Tab-separated table of C-alpha atoms (C1' of nucleotides) in Angstrom:
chain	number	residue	atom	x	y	z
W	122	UNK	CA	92.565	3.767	-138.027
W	123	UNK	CA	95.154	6.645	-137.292
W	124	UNK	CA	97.719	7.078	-139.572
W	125	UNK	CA	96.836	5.733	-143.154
W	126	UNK	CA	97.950	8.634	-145.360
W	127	UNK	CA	101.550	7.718	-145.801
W	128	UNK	CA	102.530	11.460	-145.033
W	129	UNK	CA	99.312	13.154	-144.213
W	130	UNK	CA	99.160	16.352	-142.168
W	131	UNK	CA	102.309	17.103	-143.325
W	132	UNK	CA	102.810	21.013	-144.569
W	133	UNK	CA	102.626	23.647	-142.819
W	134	UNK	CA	101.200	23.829	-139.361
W	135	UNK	CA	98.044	26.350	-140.099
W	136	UNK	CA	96.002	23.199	-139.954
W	137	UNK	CA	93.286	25.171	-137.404
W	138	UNK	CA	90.326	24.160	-139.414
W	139	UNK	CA	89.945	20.123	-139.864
W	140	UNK	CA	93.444	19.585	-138.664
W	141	UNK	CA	95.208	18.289	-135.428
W	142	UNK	CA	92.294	20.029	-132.856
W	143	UNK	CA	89.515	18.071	-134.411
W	144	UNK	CA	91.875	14.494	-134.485
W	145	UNK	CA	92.507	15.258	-130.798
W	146	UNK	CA	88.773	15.796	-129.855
W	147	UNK	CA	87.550	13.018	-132.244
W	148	UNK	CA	90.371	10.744	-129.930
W	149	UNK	CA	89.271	12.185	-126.505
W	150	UNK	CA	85.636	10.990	-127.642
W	151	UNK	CA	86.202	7.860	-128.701
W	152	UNK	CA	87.574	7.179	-125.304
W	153	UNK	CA	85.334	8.520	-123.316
W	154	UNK	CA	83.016	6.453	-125.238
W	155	UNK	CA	84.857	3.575	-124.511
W	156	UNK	CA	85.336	4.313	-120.787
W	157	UNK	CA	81.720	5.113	-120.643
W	158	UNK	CA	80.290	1.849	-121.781
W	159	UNK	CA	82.519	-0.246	-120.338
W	160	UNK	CA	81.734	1.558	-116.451
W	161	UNK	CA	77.869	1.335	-117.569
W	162	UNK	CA	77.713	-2.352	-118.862
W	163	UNK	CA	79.537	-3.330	-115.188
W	164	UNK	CA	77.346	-1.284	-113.662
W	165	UNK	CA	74.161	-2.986	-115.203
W	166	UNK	CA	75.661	-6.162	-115.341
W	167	UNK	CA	75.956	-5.748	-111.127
W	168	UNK	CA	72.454	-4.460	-111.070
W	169	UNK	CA	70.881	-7.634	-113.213
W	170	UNK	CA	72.801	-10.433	-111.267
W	171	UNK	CA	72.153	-8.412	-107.587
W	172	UNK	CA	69.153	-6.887	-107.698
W	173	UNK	CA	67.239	-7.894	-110.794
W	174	UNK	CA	67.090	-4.642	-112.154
W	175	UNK	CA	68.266	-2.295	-114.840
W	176	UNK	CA	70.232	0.769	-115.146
W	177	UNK	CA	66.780	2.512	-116.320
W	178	UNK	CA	65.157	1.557	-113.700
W	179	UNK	CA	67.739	2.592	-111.261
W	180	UNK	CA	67.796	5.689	-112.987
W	181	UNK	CA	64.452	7.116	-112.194
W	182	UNK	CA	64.214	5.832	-108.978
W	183	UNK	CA	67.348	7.884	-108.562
W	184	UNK	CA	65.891	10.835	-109.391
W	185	UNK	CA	62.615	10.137	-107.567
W	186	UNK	CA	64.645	9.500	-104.472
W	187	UNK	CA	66.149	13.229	-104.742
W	188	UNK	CA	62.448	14.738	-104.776
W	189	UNK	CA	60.685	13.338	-102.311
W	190	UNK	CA	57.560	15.126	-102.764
W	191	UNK	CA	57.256	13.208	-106.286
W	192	UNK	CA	57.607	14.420	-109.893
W	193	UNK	CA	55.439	14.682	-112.518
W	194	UNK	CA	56.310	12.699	-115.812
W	195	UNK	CA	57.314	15.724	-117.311
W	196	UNK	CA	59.217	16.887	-115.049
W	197	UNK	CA	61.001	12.923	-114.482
W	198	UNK	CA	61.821	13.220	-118.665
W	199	UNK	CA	63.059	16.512	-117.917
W	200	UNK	CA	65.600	15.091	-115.059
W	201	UNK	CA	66.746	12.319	-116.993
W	202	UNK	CA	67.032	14.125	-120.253
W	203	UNK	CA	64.764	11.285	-121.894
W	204	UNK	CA	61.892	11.138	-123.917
W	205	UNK	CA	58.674	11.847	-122.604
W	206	UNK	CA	57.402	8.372	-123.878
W	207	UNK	CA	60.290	6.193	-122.510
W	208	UNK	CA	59.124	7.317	-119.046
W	209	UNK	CA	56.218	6.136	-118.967
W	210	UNK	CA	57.140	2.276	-119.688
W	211	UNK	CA	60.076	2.545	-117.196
W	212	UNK	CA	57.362	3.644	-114.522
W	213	UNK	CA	54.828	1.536	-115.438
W	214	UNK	CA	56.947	-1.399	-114.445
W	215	UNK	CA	58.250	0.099	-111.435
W	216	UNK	CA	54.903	0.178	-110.556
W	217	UNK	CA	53.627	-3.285	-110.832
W	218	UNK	CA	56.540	-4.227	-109.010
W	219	UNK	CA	55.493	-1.797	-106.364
W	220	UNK	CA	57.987	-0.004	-105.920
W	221	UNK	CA	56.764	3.888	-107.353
W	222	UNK	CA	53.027	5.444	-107.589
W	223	UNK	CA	51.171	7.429	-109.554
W	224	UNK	CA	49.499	10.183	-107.507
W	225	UNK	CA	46.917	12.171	-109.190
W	226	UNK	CA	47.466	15.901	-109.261
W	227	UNK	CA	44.378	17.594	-107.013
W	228	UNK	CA	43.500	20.346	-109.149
W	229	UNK	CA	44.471	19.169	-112.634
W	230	UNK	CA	43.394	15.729	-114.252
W	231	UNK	CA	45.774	15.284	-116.594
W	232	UNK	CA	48.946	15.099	-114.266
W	233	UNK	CA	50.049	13.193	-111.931
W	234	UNK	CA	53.190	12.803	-109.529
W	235	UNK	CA	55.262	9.685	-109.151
W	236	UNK	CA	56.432	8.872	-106.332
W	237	UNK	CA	58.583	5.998	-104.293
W	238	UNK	CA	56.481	3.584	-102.508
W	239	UNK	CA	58.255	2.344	-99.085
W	240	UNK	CA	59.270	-0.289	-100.442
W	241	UNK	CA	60.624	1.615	-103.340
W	242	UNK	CA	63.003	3.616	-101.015
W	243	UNK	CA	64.095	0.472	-98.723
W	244	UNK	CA	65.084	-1.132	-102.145
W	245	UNK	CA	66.840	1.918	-103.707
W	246	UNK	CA	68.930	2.645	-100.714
W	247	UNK	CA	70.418	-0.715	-100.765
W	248	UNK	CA	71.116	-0.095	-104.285
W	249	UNK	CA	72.669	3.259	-103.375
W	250	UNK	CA	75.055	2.205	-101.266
W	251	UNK	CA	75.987	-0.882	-104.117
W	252	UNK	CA	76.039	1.889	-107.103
W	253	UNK	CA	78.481	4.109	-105.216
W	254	UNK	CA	80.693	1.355	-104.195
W	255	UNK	CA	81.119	-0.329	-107.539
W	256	UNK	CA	81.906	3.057	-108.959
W	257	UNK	CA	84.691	3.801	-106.600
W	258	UNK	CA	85.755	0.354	-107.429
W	259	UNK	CA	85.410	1.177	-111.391
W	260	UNK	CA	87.285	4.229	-111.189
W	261	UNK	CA	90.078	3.619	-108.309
W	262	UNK	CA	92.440	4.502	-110.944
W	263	UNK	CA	91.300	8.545	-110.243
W	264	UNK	CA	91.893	9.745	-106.880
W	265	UNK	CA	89.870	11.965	-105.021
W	266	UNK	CA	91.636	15.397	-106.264
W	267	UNK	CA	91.555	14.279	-109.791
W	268	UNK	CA	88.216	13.419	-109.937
W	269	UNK	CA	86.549	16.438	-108.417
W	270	UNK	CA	89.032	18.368	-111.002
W	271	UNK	CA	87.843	16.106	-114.006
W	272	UNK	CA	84.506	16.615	-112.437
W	273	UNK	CA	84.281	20.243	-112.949
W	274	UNK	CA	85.776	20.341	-116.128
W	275	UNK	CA	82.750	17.992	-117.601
W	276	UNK	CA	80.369	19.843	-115.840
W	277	UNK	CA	81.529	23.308	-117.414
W	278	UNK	CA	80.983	20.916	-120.700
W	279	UNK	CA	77.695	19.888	-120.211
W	280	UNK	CA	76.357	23.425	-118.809
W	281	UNK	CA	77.673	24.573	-121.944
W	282	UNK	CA	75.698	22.127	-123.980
W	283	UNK	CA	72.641	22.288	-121.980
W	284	UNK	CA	70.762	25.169	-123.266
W	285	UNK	CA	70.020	24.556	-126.817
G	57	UNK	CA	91.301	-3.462	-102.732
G	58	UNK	CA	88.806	-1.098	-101.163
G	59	UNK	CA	89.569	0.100	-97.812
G	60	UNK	CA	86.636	-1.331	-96.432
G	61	UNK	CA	87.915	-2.169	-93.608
G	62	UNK	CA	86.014	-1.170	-90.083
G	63	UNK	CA	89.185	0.639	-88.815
G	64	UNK	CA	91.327	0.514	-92.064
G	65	UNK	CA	92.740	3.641	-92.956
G	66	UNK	CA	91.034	6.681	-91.221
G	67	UNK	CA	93.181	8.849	-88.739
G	68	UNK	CA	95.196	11.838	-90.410
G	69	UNK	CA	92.208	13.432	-92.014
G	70	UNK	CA	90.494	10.704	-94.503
G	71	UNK	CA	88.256	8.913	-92.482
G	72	UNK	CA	87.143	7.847	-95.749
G	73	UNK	CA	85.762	5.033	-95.459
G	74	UNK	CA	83.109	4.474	-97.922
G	75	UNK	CA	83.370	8.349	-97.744
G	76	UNK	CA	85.010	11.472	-99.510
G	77	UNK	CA	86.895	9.180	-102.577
G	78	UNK	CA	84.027	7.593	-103.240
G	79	UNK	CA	81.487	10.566	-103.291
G	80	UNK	CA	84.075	12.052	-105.706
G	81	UNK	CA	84.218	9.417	-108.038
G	82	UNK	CA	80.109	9.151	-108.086
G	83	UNK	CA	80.309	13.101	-108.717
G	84	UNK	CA	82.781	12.329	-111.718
G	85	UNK	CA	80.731	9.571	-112.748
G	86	UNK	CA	77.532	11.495	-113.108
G	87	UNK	CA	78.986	13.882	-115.340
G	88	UNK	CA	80.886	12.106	-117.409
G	89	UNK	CA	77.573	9.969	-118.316
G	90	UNK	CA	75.419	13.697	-118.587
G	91	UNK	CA	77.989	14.930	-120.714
G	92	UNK	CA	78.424	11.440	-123.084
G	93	UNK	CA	74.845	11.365	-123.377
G	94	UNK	CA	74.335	14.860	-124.843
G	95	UNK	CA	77.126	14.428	-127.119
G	96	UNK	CA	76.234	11.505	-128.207
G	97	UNK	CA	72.188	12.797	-128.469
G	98	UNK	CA	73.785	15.731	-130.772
G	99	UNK	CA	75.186	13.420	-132.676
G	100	UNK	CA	72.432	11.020	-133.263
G	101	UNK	CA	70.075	14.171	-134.058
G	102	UNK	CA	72.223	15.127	-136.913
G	103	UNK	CA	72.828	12.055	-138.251
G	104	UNK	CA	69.318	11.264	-138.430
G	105	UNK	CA	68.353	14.690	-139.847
G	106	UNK	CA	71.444	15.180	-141.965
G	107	UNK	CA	71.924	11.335	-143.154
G	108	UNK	CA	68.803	9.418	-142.111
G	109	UNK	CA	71.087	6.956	-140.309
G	110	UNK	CA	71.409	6.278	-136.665
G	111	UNK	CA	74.379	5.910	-134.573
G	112	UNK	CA	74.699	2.195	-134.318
G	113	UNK	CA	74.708	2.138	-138.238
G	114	UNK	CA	77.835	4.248	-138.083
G	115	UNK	CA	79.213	2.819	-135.780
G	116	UNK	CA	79.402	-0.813	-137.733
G	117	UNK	CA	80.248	1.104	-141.086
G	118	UNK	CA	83.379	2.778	-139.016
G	119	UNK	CA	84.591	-0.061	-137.718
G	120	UNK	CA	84.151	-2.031	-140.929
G	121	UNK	CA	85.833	1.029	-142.959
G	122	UNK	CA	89.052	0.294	-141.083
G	123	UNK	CA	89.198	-3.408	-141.759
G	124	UNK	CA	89.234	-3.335	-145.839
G	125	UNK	CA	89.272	-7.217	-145.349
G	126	UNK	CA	85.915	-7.724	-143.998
G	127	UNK	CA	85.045	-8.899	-140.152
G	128	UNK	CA	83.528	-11.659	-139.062
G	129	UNK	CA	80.455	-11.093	-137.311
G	130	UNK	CA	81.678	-12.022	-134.115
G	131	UNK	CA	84.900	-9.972	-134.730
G	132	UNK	CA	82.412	-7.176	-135.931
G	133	UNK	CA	80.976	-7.665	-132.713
G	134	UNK	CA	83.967	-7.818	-130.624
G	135	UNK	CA	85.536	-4.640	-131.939
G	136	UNK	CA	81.996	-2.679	-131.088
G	137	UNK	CA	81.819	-4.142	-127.818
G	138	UNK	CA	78.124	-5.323	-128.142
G	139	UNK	CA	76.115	-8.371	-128.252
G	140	UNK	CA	76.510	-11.126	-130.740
G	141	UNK	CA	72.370	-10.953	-131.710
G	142	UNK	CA	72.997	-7.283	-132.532
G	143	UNK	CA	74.859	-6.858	-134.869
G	144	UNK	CA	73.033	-9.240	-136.826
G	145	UNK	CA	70.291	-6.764	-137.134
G	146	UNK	CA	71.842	-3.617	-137.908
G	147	UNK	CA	74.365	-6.083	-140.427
G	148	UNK	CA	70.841	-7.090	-142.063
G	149	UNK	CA	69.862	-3.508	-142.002
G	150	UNK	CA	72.553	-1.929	-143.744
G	151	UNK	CA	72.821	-4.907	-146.343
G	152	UNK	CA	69.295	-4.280	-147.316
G	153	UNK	CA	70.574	-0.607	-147.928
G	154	UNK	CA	73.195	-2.010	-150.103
G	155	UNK	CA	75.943	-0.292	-148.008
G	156	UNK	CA	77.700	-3.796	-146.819
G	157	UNK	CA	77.829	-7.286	-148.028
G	158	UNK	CA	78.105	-10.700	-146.424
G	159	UNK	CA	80.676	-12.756	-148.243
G	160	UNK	CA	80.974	-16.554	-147.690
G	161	UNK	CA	84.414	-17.571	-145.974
G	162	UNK	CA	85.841	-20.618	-148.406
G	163	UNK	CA	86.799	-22.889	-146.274
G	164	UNK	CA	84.084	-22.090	-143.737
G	165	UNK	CA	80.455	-22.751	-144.096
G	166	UNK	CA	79.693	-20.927	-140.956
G	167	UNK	CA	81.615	-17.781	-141.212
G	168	UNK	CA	80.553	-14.521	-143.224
G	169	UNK	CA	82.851	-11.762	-143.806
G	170	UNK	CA	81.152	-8.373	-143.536
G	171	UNK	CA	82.616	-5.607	-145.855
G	172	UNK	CA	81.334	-2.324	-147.236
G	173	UNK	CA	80.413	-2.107	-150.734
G	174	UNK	CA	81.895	1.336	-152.867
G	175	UNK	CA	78.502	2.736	-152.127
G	176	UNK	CA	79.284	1.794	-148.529
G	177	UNK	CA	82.346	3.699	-148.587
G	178	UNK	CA	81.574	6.324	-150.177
G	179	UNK	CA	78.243	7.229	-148.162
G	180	UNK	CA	80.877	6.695	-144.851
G	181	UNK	CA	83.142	8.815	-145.876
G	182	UNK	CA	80.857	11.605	-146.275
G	183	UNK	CA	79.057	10.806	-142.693
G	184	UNK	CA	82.843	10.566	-141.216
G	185	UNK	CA	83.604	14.091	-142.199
G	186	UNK	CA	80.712	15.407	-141.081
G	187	UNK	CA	80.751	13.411	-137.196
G	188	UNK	CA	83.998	14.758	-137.424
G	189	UNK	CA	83.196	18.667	-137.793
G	190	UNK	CA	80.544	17.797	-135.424
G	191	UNK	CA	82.489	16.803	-132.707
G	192	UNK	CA	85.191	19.278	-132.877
G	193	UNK	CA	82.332	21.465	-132.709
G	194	UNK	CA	80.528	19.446	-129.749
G	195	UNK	CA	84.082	19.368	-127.838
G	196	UNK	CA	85.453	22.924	-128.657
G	197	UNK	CA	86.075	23.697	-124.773
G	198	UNK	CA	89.013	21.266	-125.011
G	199	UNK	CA	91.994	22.364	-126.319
G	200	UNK	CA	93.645	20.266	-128.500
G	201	UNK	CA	96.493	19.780	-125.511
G	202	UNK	CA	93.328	19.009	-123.068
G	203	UNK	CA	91.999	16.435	-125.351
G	204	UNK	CA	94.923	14.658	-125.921
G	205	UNK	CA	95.812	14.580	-122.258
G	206	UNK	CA	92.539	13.486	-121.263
G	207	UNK	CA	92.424	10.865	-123.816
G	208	UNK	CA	95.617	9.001	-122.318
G	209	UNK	CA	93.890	9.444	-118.558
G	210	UNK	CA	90.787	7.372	-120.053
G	211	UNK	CA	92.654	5.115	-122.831
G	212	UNK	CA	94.562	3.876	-118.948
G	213	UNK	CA	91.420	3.130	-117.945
G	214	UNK	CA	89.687	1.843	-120.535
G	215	UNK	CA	92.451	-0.590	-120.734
G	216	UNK	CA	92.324	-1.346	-116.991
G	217	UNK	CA	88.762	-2.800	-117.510
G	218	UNK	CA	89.111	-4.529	-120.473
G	219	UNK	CA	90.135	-7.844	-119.605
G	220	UNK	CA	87.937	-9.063	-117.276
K	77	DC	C1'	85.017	-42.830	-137.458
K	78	DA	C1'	81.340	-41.472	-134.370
K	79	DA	C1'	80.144	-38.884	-130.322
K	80	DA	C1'	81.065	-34.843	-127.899
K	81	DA	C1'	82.642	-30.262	-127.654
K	82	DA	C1'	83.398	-25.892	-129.567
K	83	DA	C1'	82.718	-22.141	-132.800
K	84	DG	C1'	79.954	-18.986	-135.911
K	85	DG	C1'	75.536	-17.014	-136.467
K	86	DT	C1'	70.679	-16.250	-136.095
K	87	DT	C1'	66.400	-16.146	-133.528
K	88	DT	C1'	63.638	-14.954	-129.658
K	89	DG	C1'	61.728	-12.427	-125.795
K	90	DA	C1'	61.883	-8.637	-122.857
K	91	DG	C1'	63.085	-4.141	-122.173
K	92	DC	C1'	64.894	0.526	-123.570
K	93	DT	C1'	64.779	4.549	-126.745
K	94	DT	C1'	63.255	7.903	-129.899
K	95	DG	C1'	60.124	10.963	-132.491
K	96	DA	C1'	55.599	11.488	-133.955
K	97	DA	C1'	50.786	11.070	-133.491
K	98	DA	C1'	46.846	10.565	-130.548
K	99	DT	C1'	44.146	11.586	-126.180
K	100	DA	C1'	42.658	14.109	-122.680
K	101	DC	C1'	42.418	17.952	-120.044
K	102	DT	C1'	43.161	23.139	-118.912
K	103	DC	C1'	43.383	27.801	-119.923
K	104	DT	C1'	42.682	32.211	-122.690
K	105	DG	C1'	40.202	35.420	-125.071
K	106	DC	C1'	36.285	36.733	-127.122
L	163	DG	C1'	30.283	29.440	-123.011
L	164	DC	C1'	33.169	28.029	-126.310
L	165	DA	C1'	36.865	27.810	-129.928
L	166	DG	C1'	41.412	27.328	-130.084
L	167	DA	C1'	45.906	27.253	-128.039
L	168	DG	C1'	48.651	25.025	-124.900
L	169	DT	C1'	49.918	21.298	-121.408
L	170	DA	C1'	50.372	16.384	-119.590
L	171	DT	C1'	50.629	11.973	-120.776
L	172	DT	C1'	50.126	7.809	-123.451
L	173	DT	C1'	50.379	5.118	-127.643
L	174	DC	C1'	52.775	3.610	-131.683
L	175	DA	C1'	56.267	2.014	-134.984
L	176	DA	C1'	60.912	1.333	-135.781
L	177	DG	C1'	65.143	0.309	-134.161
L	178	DC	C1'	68.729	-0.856	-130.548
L	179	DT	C1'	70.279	-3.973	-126.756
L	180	DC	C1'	71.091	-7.979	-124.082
L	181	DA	C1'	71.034	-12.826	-122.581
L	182	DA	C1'	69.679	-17.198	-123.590
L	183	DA	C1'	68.190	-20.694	-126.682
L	184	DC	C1'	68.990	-22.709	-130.960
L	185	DC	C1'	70.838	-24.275	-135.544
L	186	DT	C1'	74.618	-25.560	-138.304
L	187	DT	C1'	79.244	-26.542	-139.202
L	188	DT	C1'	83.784	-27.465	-137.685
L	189	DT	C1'	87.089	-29.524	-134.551
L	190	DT	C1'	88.369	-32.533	-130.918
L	191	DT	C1'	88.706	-36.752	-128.879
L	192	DG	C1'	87.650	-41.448	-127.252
DNA sequence: CAAAAAAGGTTTGAGCTTGAAATACTCTGC
DNA sequence: GCAGAGTATTTCAAGCTCAAACCTTTTTTG
């Protein structure tokens, strides 16, 4: 793609608006696409062949594992940053497999919290432990400094995003 | 690779064994996905709203606007990074919108080339200014420096995965 | 040359994803 | 009480995604 206009940005250097600032971010993106993908199709391609699974799945049991006192669907979409409607599909096969339940909410019939099952946290800890060394493995190229750095800088990113 | 050794490295400080590094790199991991995902949820928002097309779409009609020649399918597919049976669909998608064409190959009965039509081109070209704006928008914390910097640490490791 | 292997694509089945509409329940104010 | 507003969740249609199975057409090879 790059550099088809035979002498394109040429002129003088006001270019502020579309110019050089806008190439750079459009490039930064497109590899952190790239990078993203790449880590996440290992990651679920480790997940299907080991433990029959999906990155979805691993996902919200993730997030169930942080709250052990359950979540309400809501409250899982929230987490996740997913639609409200995706959830429930993703739970309703974690629970035929056992592995999550749906509590119902005592004083309100509409809600209810989900929950691991036992079994739900036995499996997800062994998955754990796999997730966080694959990762390490995917990204040996950043050491411990630079990561934490990098870390922070995405973070300030995605605070920044966060409330619209 | 991985120090995973029982007594491998530890002593002067990094016990590390599946330890500090690899907490770090999970850390990193977790936001670069967050922040990926909202950026790339921006961006499907306003395409839908703004061009009633979806990111996949765009993504086939960018790659296809830098090869004037046409791709194959499976190069089509290659270049995106994603399944063979996909691209078929979004292909068949945007052909019924009249903004690509399959083309027989002569001497191959198999092969299609894929290739935007004008109205193809011109309907990208408007989206590409726009995801453009958008993401120097999206991406303003970085400075153009940052971006460009950052883009070389990922391009290394985008390139590190690739052949596998 | 014919059988086997490889290459190019599409189809299929299961699952993920969204946004919108539908359902069901709770709460507020009158 | 009860109408309406608001909350919690599910359902739905359309589209994306993958892996695996499947045609068809080339290419290889015995």
């Amino acid at each position: 793609m790059a550099n088809q206009g035979p002498d394109a940005p040429r002129q003088a250097e006001h270019s502020a608006e579309t110019g050089a600032a806008s190439k750079a971010r459009l490039r930064l993106w497109l590899r952190m696409l790239k990078s993203t993908r790449q880590v996440e199709a290992a990651l679920r391609d480790r997940l299907r062949t080991e433990f029959d699974t999906t990155l979805p799945r691993f996902d919200v049991m993730a997030a169930l594992d942080r709250f052990e006192n359950g979540l309400k669907m809501s409250a899982l979409s929230g987490v996740l940053r997913v639609s409200n409607g995706n959830v429930t599909g993703i739970v309703d096969r974690l629970a035929e497999d056992g592995l999550v339940v749906r509590v119902q909410v005592p004083g309100d019939r509409r809600a209810s919290l989900v929950r691991l099952t036992r079994k739900g946290q036995e499996e997800f800890a062994r998955q754990a432990a796999a997730h966080e060394a694959w990762l390490s493995e995917l990204l040996s190229d950043f050491t411990t400094e630079e990561a934490l750095t990098l870390a922070d800088r995405f973070d300030a990113l995605a605070h920044r995003e966060e409330d619209e």
